[in-house]
XYZ file of C-alpha atoms in Angstrom:
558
model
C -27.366 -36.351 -9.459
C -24.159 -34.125 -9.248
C -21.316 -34.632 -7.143
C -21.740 -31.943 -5.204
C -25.199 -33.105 -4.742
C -24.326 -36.399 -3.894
C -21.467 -35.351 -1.476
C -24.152 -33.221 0.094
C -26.417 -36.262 0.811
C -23.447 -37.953 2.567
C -22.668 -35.567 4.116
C -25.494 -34.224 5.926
C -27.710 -36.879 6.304
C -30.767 -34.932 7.875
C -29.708 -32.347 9.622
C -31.891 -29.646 8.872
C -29.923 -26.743 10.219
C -27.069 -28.039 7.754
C -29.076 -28.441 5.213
C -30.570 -24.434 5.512
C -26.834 -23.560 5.778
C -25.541 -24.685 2.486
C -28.612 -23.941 0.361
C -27.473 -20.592 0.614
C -24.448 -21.242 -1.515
C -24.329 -20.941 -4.608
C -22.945 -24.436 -7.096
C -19.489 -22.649 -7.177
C -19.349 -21.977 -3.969
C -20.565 -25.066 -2.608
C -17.864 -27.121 -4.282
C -15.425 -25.385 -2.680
C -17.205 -26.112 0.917
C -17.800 -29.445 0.283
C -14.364 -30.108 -0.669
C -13.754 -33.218 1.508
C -9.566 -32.834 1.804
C -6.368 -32.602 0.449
C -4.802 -28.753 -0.861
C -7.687 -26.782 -2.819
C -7.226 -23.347 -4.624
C -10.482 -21.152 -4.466
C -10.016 -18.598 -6.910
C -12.585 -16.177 -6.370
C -13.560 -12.976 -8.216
C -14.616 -9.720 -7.100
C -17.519 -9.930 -4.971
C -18.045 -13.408 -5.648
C -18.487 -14.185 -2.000
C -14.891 -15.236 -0.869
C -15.978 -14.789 3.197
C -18.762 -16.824 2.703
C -17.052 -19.614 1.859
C -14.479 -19.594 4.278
C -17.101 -19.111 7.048
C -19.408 -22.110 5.436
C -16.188 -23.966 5.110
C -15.493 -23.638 8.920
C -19.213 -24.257 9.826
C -19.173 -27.594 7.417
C -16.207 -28.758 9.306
C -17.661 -28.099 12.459
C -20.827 -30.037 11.109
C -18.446 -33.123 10.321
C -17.298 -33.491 14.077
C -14.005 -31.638 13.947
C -13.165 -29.480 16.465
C -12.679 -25.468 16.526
C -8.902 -26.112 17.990
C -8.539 -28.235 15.029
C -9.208 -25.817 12.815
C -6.617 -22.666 12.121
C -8.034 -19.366 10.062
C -5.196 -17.241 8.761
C -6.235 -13.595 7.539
C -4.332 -10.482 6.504
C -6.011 -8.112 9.036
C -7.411 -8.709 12.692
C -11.124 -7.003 11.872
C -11.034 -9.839 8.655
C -10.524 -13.073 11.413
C -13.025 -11.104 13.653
C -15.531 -10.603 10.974
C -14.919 -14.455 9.843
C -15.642 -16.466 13.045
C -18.303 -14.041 13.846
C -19.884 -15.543 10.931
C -19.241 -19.166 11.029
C -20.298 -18.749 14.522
C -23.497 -17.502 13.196
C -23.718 -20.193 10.781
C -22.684 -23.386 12.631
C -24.271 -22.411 16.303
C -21.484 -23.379 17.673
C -18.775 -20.651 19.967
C -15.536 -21.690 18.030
C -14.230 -21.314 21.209
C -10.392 -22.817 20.623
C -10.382 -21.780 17.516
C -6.841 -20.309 16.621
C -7.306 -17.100 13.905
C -6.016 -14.479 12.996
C -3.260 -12.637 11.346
C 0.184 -14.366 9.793
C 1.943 -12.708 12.584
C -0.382 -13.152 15.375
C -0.088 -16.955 14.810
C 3.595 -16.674 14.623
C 4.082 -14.842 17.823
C 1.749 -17.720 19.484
C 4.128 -20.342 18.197
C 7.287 -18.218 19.104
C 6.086 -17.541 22.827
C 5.345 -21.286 22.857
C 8.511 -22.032 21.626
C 10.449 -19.672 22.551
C 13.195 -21.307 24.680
C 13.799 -24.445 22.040
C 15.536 -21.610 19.482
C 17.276 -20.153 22.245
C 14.837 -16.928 22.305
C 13.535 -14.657 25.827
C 10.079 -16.012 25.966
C 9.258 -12.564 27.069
C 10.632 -11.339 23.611
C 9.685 -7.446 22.950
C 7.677 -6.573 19.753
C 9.236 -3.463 17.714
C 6.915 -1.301 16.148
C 7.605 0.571 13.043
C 9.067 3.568 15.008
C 11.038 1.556 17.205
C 12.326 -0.005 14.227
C 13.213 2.571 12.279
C 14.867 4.445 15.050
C 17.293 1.292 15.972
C 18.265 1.628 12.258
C 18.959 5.699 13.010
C 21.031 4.312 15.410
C 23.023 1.935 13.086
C 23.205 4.246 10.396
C 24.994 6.740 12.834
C 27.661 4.035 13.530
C 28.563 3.815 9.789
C 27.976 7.278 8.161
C 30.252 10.189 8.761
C 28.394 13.369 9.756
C 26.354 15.546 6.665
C 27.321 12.241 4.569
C 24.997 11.517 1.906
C 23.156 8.300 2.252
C 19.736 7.199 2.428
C 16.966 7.582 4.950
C 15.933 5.321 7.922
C 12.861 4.633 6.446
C 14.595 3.388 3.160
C 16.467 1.372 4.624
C 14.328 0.058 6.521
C 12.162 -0.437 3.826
C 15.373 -2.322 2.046
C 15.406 -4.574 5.588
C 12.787 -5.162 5.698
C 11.729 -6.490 1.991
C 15.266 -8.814 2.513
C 13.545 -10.305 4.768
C 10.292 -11.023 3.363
C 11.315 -11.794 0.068
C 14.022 -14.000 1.300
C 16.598 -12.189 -0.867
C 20.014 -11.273 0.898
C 20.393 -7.239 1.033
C 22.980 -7.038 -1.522
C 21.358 -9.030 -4.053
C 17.894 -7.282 -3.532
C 19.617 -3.515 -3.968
C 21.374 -5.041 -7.137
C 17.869 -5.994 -8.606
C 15.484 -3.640 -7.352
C 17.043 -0.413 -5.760
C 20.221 -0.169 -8.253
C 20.216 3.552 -7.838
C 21.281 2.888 -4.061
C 24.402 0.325 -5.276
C 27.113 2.722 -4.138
C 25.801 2.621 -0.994
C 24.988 -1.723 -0.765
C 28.098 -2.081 1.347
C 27.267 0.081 4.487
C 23.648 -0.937 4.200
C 24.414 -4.631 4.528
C 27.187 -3.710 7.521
C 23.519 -1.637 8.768
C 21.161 -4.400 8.319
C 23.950 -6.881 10.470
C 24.320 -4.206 13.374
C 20.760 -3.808 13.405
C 20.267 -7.793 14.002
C 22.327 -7.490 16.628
C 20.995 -4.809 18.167
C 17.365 -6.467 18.245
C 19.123 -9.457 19.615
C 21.133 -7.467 22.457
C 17.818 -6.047 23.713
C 15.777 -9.401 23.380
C 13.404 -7.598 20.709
C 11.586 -9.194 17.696
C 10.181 -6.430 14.874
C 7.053 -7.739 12.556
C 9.624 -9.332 10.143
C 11.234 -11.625 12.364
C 7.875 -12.979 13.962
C 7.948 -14.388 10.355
C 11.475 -15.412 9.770
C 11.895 -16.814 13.247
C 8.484 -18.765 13.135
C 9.170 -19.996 9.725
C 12.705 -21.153 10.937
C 11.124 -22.893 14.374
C 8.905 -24.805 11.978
C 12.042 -26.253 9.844
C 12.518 -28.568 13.786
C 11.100 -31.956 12.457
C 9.565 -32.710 15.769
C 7.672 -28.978 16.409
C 6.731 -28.803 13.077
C 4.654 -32.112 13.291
C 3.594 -31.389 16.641
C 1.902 -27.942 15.189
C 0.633 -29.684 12.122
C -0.969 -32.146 14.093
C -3.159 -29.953 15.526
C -5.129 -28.717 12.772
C -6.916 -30.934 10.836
C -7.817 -27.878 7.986
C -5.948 -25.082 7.692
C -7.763 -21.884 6.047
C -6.259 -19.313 4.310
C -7.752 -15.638 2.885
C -6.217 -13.634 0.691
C -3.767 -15.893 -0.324
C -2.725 -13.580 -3.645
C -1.155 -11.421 -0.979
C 1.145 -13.927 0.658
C 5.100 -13.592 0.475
C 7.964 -16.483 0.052
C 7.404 -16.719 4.095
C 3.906 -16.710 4.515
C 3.600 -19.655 1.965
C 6.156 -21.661 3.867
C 4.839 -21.242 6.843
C 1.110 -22.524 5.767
C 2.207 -26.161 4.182
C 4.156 -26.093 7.010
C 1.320 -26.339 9.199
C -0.618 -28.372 6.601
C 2.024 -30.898 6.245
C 1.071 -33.406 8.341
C -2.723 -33.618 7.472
C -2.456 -31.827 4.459
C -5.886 -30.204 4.074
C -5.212 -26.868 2.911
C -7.741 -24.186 1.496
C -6.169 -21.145 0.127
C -8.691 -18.340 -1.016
C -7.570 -16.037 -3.653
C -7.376 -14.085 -6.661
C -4.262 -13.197 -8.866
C -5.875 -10.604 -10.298
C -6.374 -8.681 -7.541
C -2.771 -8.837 -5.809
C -1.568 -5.066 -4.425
C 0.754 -5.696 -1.896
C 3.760 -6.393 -4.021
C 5.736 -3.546 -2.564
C 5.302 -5.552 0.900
C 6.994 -8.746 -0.966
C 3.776 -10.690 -1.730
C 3.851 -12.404 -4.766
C 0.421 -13.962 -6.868
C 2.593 -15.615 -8.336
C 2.688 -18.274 -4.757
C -1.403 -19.092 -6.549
C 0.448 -19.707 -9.517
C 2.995 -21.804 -8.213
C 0.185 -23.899 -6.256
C -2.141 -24.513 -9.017
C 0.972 -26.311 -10.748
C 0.861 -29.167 -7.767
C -0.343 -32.098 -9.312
C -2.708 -33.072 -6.390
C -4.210 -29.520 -6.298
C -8.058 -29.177 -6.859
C -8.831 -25.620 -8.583
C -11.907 -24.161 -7.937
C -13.988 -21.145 -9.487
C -16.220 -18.947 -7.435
C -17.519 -16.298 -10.607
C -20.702 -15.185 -9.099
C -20.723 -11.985 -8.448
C -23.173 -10.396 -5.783
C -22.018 -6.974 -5.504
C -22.634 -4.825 -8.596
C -25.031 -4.107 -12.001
C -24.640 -6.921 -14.950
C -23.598 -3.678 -16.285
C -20.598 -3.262 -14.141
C -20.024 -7.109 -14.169
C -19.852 -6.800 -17.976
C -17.193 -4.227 -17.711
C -15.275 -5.820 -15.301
C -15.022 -8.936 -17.425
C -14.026 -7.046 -20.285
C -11.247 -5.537 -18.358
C -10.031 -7.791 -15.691
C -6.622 -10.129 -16.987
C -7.322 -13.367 -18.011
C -4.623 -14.812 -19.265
C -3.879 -17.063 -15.891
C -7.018 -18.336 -14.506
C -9.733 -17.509 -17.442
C -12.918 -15.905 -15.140
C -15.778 -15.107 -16.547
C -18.006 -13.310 -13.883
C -22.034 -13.753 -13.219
C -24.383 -11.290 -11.885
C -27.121 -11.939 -10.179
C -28.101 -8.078 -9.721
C -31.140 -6.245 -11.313
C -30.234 -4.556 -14.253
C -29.373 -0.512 -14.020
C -27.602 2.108 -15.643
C -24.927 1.187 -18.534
C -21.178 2.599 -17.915
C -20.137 5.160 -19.345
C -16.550 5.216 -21.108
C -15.180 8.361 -22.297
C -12.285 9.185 -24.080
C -10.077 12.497 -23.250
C -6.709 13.846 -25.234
C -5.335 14.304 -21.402
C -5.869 14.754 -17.506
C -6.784 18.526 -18.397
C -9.333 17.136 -20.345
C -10.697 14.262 -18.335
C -11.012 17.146 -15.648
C -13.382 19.597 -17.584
C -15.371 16.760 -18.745
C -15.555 15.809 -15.484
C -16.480 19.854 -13.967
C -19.036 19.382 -16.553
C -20.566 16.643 -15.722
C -20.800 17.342 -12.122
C -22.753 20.753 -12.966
C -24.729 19.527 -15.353
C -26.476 16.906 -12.778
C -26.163 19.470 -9.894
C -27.943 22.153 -11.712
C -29.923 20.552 -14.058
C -30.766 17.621 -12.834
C -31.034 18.543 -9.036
C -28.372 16.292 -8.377
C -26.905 17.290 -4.754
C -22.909 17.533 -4.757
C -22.934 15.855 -1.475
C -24.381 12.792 -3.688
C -21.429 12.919 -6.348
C -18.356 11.183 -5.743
C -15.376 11.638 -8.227
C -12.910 8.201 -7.444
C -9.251 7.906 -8.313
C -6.415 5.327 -8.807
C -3.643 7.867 -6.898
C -3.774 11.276 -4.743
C -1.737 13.227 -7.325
C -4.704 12.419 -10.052
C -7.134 14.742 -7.652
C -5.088 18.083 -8.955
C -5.991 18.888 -12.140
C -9.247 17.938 -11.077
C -8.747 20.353 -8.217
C -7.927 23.334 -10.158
C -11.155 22.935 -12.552
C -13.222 22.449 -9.956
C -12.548 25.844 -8.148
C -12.257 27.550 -11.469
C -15.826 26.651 -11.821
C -16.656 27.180 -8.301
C -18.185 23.592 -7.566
C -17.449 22.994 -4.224
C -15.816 19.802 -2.753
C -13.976 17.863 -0.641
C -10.622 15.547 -0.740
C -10.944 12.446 1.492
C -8.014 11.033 0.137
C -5.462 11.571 2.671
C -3.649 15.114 2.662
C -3.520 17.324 -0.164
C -1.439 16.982 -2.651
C 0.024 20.329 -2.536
C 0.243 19.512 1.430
C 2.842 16.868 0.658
C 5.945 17.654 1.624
C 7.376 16.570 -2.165
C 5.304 18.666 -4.064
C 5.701 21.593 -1.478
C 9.441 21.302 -1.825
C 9.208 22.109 -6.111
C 6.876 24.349 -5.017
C 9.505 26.356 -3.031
C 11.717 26.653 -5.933
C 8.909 28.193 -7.717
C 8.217 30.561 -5.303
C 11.478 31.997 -4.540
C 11.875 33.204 -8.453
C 9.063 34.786 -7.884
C 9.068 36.204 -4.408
C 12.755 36.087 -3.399
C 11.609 37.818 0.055
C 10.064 33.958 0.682
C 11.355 33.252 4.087
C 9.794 30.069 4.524
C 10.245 29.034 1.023
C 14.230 29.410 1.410
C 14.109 27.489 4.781
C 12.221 24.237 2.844
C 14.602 24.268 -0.214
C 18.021 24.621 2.055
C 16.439 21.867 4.042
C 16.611 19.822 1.510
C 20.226 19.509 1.269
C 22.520 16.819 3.382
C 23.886 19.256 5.976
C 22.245 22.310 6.264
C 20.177 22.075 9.592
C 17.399 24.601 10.746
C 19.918 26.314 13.184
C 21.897 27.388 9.944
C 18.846 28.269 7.997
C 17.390 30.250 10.737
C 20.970 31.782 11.153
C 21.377 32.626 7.105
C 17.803 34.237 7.272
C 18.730 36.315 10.414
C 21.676 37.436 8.813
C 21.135 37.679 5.334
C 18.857 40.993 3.376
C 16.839 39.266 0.291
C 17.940 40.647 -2.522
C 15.250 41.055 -5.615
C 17.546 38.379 -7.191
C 17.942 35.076 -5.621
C 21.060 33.718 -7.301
C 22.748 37.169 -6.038
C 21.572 35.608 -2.583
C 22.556 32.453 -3.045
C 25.994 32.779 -4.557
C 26.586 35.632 -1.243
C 25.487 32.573 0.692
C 27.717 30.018 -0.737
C 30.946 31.918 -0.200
C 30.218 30.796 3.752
C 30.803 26.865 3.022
C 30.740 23.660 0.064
C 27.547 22.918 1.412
C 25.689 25.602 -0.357
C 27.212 25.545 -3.613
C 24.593 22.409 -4.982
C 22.004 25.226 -4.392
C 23.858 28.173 -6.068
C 24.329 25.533 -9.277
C 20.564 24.973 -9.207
C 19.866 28.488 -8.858
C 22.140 29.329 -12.007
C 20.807 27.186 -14.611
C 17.404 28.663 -13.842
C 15.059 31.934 -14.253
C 12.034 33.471 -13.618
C 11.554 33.814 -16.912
C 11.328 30.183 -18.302
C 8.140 28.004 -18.032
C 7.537 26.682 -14.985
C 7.701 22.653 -16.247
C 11.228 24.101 -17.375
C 12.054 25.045 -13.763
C 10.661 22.261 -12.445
C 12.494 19.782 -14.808
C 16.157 21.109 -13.981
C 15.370 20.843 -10.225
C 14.163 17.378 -10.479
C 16.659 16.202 -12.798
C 19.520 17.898 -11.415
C 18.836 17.052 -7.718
C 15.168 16.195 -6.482
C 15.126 13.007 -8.247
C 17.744 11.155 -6.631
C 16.838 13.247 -3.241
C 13.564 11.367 -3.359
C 14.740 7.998 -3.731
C 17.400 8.647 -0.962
C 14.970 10.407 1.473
C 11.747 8.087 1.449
C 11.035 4.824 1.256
C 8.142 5.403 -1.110
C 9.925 7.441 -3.383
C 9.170 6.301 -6.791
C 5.765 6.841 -5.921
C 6.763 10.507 -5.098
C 8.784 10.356 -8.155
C 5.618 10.082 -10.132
C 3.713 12.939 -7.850
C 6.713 15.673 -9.055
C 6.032 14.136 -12.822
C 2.497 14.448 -12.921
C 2.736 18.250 -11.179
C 5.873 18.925 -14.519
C 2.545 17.600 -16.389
C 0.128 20.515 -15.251
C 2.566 22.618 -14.914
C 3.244 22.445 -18.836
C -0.127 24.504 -19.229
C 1.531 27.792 -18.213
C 3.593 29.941 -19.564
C 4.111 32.001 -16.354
C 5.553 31.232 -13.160
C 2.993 33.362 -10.803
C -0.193 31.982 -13.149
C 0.639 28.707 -12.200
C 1.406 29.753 -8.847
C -1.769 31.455 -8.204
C -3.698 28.737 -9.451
C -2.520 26.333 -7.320
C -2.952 28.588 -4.280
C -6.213 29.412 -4.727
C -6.828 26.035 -4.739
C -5.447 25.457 -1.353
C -6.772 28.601 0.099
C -10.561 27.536 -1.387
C -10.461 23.948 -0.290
C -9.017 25.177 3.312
C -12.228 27.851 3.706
C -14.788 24.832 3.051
C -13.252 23.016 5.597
C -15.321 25.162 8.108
C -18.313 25.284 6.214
C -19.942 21.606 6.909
C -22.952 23.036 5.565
C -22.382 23.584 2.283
C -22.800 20.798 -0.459
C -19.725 18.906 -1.394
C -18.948 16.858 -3.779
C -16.299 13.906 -2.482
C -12.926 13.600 -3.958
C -11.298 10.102 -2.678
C -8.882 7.212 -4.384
C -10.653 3.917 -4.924
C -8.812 2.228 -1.952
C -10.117 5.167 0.342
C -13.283 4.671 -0.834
């Protein structure tokens, strides 16, 4: 007989309904159920079915006479907690009713509004929201920076703020090791972050960061902390590659009295590191001497076919998974290898004709799936050159973004100089010049057929113009449009990026990859027209629900 067999026995005695429960667990998964205390890692692969055994976990412990107050479910998103005890109450018959879960910062503005007067904070405590955030910091900035002063956005700084916090990383520190392009500037953003405390604290207001901080610091009192970690007899954890420095604390925290923790997780499947999590917390865990590692590898969602792929691709060099499929057999992947994005996109135009047309394939049954937005372009442009119709689900266009549109302008000035709204984005680009003064240049001012001529007549009026006339000067109509596009982003858009949005090396890459396409063209107004017609194509089918699409969308979308 196994162990888990013989736990089973023990456990359940003859209850019937328990007994249907957890035969419909697989051995890996059952393990981790039957786990009967202390801290256990689930690592659990892609489609390996994580929820079920958080939801079988909660049932079993409701099956072993605990009660739902004693138990506390932490998830990364309210419809996940929902979804969860939904299930468990499906599974153990019982209401849950007392059950605390939900998100991180749900439970921490429970334990804040609880606590609220032992830390010296207004129990009726307002919650900022990202805008409210972001505009406080406005406000901050405004006390610090001298008028048309160049210095980064709200949002990056919030962004800076806000990772300070979860990371646990003073400001200065964290710009010295991840935003070193924004050193000059450290100073006045740690003078920002410290007004911008203060102004939270002056109006009694929390943002999401602090529910964390403040929760995790009201948990450092000895006698709340126990008093908490009394409570719950289990605490449950999803998603646990996603967790930050905080979030970690805060769970053996509220484990530490008991200390029956189950963490469910998968290092290689972390994507919030940009938010502060780190997979490196199941790392860190697994290294505990009295932590129990468990394996969940069988995977219920795709083809052996797909499985075997996956295996061959996903990282193994921290916990070794080898994943299971339980699926019927189907097609075999197909890998193909391209010289470049130009050429993954024709194959791709290919393919999608050659099923729609000779294999009576509908587009509106083809789906073309991408790691990022700016990937969708090239595919795009050989897509309406061929006339398949289609449709990006993606999130805006990337043309639409307001990035690409800006290189975009630069484009079309050289070759329309007579491009009003084209001259309006590019001098709205620059720390200082307003709308009122573009509005007032372009009321005032005749294009010329030569847009240096315009600029340098425009740059006689003030300093603020002459960054423009420089950019203007280096450049022609004449040159390749990657050559154009280069000098602006070197000379300027670059750092403007960085400065302006908080996602800016992401945008960063969107410019490169356009430089890329554009390096195909030899001529400014080809390259022009065939991103236009792009936009003007896709805009027509909009309107047209009718017609046959094939679906354009990035795997997260999706």
């Amino acid at each position: 007989m196994k162990k888990a067999d013989r736990i089973y026995e023990i456990s359940y005695g003859g209850n019937e309904q328990s007994y249907k429960a957890l035969e419909s667990l697989d051995d890996e998964q059952r393990a981790a159920v039957l786990d009967e205390g202390g801290i256990s890692l689930v690592i659990a692969g892609p489609g390996s079915g994580k929820t079920k055994v958080i939801t079988h976990k909660i049932s079993y412990l409701i099956s072993r006479g605990l009660k739902p107050n004693q138990i506390l479910l932490v998830t990364f998103t309210k419809a996940a907690a929902s979804e969860m005890i939904h299930r468990a109450q499906q599974v153990s018959a019982n209401s849950l009713d007392g059950m605390m879960a939900g998100t991180f910062h749900h439970v921490c503005n429970y334990l804040l509004r609880k606590y609220a007067t032992a830390i010296h904070l207004d129990q009726n405590f307002l919650i900022l929201d990202e805008e409210d955030s972001r505009t406080l910091i406005k406000q901050a900035i405004n006390q610090y920076i001298e008028k048309n002063e160049k210095f980064p956005s709200p949002s990056v700084v919030s962004n800076i703020i806000s990772m300070s916090a979860n990371m646990r990383e003073p400001i200065a520190k964290l710009i010295e090791e991840e935003f070193s392009n924004l050193f000059p500037f450290a100073d006045k953003i740690v003078r920002i972050g410290e007004k911008y405390e203060k102004m939270k604290i002056d109006s009694a207001a929390l943002d999401y960061d602090d529910l964390l901080v403040y929760a995790n610091a009201l948990l450092d009192t000895e006698k709340i902390r126990i008093a908490e970690a009394s409570r719950y007899m289990w605490v449950l954890v999803d998603e646990f590659q996603d967790t930050n420095r905080i979030q970690y604390e805060i769970v053996r925290k509220l484990s530490s009295v008991h200390k029956n923790l189950m963490v469910v997780g998968d290092d290689a499947q972390s994507i919030y590191s940009f938010r502060g999590a780190r997979y490196e917390n199941i790392i860190d865990m697994s290294k505990e001497s009295d932590v129990k590692v468990y394996k969940i590898q069988t995977n219920y969602r795709s083809s052996p076919e797909i499985v075997d792929l996956v295996n061959s691709m996903i990282p193994n060099n921290i916990f070794a998974k080898v994943l299971k499929a339980v699926k019927p057999k189907l097609a075999r992947p197909i890998v193909v290898s391209t010289w470049d994005a130009s050429e993954e996109a024709q194959f791709v135009t290919e393919k999608i004709n050659e099923l729609v047309n000779e294999k009576n394939v509908k587009a509106s049954q083809v789906a073309v799936l991408y790691r990022n937005h700016s990937q969708s372009m090239e595919l795009q442009i050989a897509l309406t050159k061929a006339n398949v119709p289609f449709i990006v689900r993606s999130g805006v266009k990337f043309t639409e973004t307001k990035h690409i549109k800006d290189v975009l302008a630069f484009l079309r000035v050289l070759a329309n100089p007579k491009d009003s709204l084209s001259w309006m984005r590019i001098f709205q680009c620059f720390s200082g010049v307003g709308r009122k003064s573009v509005d007032k240049i372009l009321e005032i001012s005749s294009f010329k057929q030569d847009p240096i001529f315009f600029v340098r007549n425009i740059s006689n009026s003030g300093k603020k113009y002459e960054k423009i006339e420089e950019i203007f000067r280096k450049i022609s109509g004449d040159q390749k449009p990657s050559e154009i596009i280069d000098h602006f982003y070197e000379s300027f858009y670059s750092d403007y990026l960085i400065m302006a949005f908080e996602d800016g090396v992401d945008r960063q890459m969107d410019v490169k990859r356009l430089m890329e396409i554009s390096e195909r063209y030899d001529d400014v107004n080809d390259f022009l027209s065939d991103i236009t017609i792009t936009e003007q194509i896709d805009v027509k089918r909009e309107y047209d629900d009718k017609e046959e699409k094939v679906t354009l969308t990035t795997i997260h979308r999706a």
